[in-house]
XYZ file of C-alpha atoms in Angstrom:
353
model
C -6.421 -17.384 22.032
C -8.399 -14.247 21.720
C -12.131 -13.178 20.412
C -11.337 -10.285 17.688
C -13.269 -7.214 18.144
C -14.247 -4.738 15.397
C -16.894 -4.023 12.587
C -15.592 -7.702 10.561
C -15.706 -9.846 14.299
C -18.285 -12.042 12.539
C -16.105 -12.727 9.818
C -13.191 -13.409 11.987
C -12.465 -16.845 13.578
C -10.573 -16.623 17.037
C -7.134 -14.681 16.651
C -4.089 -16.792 16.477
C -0.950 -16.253 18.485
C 1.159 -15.740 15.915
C -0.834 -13.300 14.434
C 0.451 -9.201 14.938
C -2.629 -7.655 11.803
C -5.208 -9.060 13.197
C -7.765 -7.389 10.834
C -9.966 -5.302 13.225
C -9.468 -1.975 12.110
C -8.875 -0.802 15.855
C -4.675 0.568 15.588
C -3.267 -1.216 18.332
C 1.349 -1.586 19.336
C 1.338 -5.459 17.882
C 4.080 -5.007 15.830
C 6.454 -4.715 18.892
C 5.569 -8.508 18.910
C 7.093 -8.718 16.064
C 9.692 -11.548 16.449
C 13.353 -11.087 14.883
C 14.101 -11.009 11.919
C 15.146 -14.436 10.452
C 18.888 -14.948 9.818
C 18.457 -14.900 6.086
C 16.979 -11.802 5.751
C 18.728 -9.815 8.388
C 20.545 -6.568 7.050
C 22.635 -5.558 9.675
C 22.384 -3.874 13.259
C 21.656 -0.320 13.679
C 22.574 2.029 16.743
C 19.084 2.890 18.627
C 19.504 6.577 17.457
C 20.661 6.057 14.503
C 16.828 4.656 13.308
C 14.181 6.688 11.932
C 10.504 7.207 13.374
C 7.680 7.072 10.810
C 5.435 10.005 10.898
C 1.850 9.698 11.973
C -0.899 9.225 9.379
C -2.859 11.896 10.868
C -0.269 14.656 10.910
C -1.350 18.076 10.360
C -0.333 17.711 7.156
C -2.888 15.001 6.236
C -4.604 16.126 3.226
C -8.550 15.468 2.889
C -7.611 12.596 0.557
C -5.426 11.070 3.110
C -7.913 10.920 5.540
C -10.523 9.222 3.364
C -8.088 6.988 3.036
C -7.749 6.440 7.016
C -11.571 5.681 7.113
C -11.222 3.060 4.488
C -8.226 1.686 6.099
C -10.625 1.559 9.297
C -13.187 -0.255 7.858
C -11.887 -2.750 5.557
C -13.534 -6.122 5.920
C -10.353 -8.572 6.075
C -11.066 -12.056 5.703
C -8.977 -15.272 7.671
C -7.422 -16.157 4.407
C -5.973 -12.153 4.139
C -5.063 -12.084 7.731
C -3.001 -15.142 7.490
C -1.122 -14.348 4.395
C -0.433 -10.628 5.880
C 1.035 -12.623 8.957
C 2.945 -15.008 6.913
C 5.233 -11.824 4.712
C 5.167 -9.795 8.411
C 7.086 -12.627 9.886
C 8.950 -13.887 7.168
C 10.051 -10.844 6.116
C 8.542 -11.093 2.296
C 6.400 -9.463 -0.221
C 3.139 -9.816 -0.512
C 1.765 -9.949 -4.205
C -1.890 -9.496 -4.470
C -3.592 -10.357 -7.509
C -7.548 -10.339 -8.030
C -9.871 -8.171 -10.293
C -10.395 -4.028 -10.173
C -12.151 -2.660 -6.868
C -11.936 -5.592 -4.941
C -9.624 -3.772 -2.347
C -6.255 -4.952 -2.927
C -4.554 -2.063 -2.541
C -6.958 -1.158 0.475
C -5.192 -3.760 2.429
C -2.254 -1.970 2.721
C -3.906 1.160 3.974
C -5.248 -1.170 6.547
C -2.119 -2.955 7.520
C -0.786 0.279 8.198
C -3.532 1.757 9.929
C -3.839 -1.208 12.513
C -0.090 -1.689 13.271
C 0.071 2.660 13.600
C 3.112 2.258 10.906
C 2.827 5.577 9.397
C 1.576 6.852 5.896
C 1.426 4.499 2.910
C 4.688 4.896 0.832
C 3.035 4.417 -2.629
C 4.262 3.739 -5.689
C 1.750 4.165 -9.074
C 3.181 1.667 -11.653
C 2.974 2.513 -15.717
C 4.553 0.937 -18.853
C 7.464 3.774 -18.495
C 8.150 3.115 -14.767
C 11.808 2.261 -14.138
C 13.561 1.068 -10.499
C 15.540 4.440 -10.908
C 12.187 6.463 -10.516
C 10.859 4.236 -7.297
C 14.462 5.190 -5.698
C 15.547 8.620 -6.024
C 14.760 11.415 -8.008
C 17.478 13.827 -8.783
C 17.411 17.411 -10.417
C 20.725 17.936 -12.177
C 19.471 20.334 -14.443
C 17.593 22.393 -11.173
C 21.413 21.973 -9.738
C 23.515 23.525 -12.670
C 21.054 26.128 -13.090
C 21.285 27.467 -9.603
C 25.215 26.919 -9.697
C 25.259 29.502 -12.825
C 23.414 31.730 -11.038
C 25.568 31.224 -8.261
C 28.600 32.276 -10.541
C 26.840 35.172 -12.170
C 26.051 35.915 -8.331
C 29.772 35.661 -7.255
C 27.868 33.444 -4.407
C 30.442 31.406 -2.383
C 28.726 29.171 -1.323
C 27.464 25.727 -2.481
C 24.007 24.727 -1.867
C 23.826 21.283 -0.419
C 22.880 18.662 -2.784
C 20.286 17.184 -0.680
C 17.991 19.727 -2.145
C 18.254 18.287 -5.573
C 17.704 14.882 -4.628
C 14.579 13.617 -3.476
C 14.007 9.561 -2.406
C 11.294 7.990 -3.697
C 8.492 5.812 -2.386
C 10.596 2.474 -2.932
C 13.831 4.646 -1.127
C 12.207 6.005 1.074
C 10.647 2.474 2.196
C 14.663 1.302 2.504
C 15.653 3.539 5.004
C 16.651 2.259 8.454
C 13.384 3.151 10.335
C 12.709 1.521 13.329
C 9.326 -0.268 12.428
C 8.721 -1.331 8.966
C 7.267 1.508 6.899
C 4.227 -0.036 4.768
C 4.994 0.050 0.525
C 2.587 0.138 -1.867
C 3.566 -0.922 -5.430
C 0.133 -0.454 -6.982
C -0.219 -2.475 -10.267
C 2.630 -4.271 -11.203
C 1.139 -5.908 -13.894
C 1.696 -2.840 -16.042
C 5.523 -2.314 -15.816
C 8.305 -3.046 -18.255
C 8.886 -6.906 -18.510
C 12.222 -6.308 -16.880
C 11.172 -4.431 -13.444
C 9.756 -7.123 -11.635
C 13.491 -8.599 -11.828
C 15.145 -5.386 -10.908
C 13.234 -5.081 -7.689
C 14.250 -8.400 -6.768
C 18.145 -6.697 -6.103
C 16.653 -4.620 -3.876
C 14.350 -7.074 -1.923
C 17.579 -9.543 -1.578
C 19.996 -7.137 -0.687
C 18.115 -5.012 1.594
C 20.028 -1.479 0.440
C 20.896 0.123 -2.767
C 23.444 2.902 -3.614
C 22.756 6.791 -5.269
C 25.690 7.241 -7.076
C 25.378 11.340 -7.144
C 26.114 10.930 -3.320
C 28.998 8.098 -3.395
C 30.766 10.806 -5.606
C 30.566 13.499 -3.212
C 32.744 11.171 -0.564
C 32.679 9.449 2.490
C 30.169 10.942 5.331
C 26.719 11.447 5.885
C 24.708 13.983 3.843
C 21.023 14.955 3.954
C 18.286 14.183 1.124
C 14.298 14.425 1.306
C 12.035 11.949 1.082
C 8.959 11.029 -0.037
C 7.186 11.196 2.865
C 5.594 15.330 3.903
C 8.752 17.793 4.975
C 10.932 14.434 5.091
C 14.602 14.493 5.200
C 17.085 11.817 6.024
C 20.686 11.390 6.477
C 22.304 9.011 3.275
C 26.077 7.789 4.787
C 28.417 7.110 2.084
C 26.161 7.285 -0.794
C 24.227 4.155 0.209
C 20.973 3.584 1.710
C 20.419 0.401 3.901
C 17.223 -0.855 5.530
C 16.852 -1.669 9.478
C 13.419 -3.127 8.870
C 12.194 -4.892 5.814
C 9.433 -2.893 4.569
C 5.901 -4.450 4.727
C 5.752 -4.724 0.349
C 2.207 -4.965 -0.867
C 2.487 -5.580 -4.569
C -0.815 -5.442 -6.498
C -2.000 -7.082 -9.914
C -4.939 -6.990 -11.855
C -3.820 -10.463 -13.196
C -2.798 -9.138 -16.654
C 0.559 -10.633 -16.916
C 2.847 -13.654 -15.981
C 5.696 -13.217 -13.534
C 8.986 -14.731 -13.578
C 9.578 -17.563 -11.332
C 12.524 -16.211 -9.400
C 9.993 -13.212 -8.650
C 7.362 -15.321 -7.673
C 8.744 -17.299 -4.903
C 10.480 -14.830 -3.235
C 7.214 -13.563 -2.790
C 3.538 -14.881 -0.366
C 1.308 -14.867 -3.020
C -2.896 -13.845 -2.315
C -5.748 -14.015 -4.587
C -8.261 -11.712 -4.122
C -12.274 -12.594 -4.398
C -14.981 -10.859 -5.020
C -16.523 -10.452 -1.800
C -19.978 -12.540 -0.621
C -23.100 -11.166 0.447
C -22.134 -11.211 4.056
C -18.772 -9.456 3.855
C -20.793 -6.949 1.534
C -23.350 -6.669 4.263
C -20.507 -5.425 6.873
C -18.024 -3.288 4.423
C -21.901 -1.138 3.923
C -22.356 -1.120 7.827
C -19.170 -0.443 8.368
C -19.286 2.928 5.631
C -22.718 3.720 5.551
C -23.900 2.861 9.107
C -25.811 -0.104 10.134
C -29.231 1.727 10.399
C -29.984 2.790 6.451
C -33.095 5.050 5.977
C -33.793 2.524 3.109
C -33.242 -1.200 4.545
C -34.810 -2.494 1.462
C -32.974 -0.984 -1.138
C -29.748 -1.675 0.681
C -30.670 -5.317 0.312
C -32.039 -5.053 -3.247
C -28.626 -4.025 -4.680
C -26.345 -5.764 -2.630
C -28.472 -8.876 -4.743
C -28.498 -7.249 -8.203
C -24.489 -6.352 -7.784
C -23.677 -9.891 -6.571
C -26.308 -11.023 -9.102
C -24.773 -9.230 -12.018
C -21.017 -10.459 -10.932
C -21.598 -14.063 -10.492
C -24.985 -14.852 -13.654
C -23.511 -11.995 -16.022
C -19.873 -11.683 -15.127
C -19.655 -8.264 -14.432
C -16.687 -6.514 -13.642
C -17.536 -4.092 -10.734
C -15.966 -2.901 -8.066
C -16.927 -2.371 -4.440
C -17.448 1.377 -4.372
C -19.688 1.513 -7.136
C -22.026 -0.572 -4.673
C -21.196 1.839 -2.018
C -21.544 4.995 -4.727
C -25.015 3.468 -5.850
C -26.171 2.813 -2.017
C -25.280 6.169 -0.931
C -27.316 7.671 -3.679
C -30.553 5.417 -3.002
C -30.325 6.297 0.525
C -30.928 10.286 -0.572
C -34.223 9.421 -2.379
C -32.987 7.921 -5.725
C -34.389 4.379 -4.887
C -38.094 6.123 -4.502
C -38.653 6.611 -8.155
C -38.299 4.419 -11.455
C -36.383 7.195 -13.010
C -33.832 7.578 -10.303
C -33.781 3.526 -9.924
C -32.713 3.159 -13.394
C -30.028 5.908 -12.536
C -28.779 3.913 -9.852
C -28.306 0.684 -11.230
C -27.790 1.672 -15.426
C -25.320 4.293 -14.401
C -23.895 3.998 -10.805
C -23.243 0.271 -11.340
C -22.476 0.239 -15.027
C -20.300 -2.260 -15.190
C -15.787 -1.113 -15.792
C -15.680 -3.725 -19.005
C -18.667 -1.738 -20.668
C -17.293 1.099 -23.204
């Protein structure tokens, strides 16, 4: 066994074999140790150039956003408990449903997952009451189709624009393709979907591969569709898409709702706490630097935001601390004015109207 290295190595007990995340921030090629797939929940073989190559989070198309989220992938304090359960759906080819309170960095941990195993950019997928398993799939403009085919006609145009640029996959199809590492999923808040979707996803999860009609119409052979992902295209044979890799699903809950059984045990389930005053300690290091202009007031509010969670029950989340911190290290913490700022305002806590 190995000593981890990284921002969180005090946090960290000695790396286990079996482990490929092993929750130091530092991207590294472990998930070529990936082992095989189990039998159960093998889809099929794949030629070598028929699989797909994720692109790299830091493209040239990275947007400012995107790269925020690269630092907080970077710097994410993962504790053993996380790193185990991340292991555990890596290898067994499962979900991993993460439930825990708001801000506590649930859906962080993908980010990070993806970040250390150099998997690409997060496929994400925003959940609402109105979200359907349609929508996570495929997107397709019929109308934008039939509009441009009058004009073709009014055009005497010949020919037929290809259909792929109607129909777009989304994050859950794109996620399904047959890429050649697992692309990372984010399913962000699955606690607020229809009663039913939860259940739906499960036919996808089982059967590794789900079919567009609008292309199964068109015939056998392969035809070209975007994707989710920046400039993406890929090739959809005979209307269906079919997975080489299981994706690495992160599915995250604020604990609002009850799942169905069948749901729940195809899935590794991971509760989420409210980090301690040590992993608080190294998240700040980690984003503000370990030398603050203001040692004292980094340690008097680290105190009053644990206080307030644990004697008053507070719900607040981890980058209010960081928000309130930043803003006592510009001179906010040297006045009773901009103290009460800081702490009545910057770490007000979510539950408060």
């Amino acid at each position: 066994m190995n000593s981890p290295t990284g921002a969180n190595e005090e946090t960290v007990t000695p790396q286990e074999d079996w482990w490929i995340y092993r929750g130091t921030g530092t991207p590294h090629p472990g998930i070529k140790n990936l082992p095989d797939t189990p039998a159960w929940r093998s889809f099929g073989e794949f030629a070598q150039d028929k699989l797909l190559t994720a692109p790299s989070e830091t493209s040239a198309a990275a947007t400012a956003r995107r790269l925020g989220r690269l630092h907080q992938a970077a710097t994410y304090q993962a504790d053993v408990k996380e790193i185990q359960l991340v292991n555990l759906a890596l290898h067994l080819r499962r979900p991993l449903l993460i439930t825990g309170k708001p801000g506590v960095g649930k859906s962080t941990l993908a980010y990070a997952v993806a970040h250390e195993l150099q998997l690409g950019p997060v496929l994400r997928w925003s959940i609402t009451s109105r979200s359907t398993l349609r929508e996570g799939l495929y997107a397709y403009d019929a109308i934008g189709r039939l509009h441009d085919a009058g004009v073709r006609s009014s055009t005497k145009a010949t020919e037929e624009p290809a259909i792929g640029k109607y129909l777009r996959l989304g994050p859950l199809g794109t996620a399904f393709l047959p890429w050649r590492q697992p692309r990372v999923l984010l399913i962000d808040e699955i606690d607020k979907s229809d009663i039913d979707l939860p259940n739906d996803l499960l036919n996808v999860f089982e059967e590794g591969q789900y079919d567009v009609p609008e292309l199964s119409r068109l015939g056998p052979g392969p035809l070209t569709v975007m994707t989710t992902d920046d400039k993406g295209t890929a090739q959809v044979t005979d209307g269906t898409v079919r997975c080489a890799q299981f994706p690495f699903v992160v599915l995250t809950s604020n604990a609002e709702r009850e799942f169905p059984a069948a749901f729940l045990r195809r899935c590794v389930r991971l509760e989420v706490q409210p980090p301690d005053e040590h992993r608080l300690a190294a998240m700040v290091a980690a984003h503000l630097g370990g030398d603050a202009p203001a040692a004292s007031a980094r340690t008097e509010l680290i105190t009053e935001f644990l206080r307030r969670q644990r004697e008053e029950g507070a719900a607040l989340a981890n980058d209010q601390l960081l928000n309130a911190l930043l803003m006592a290290e510009r001179g906010l913490w040297e006045s009773d004015a901009g103290r009460q700022i800081v702490t009545d305002v910057l770490l007000r806590p979510l539950s408060d109207g």
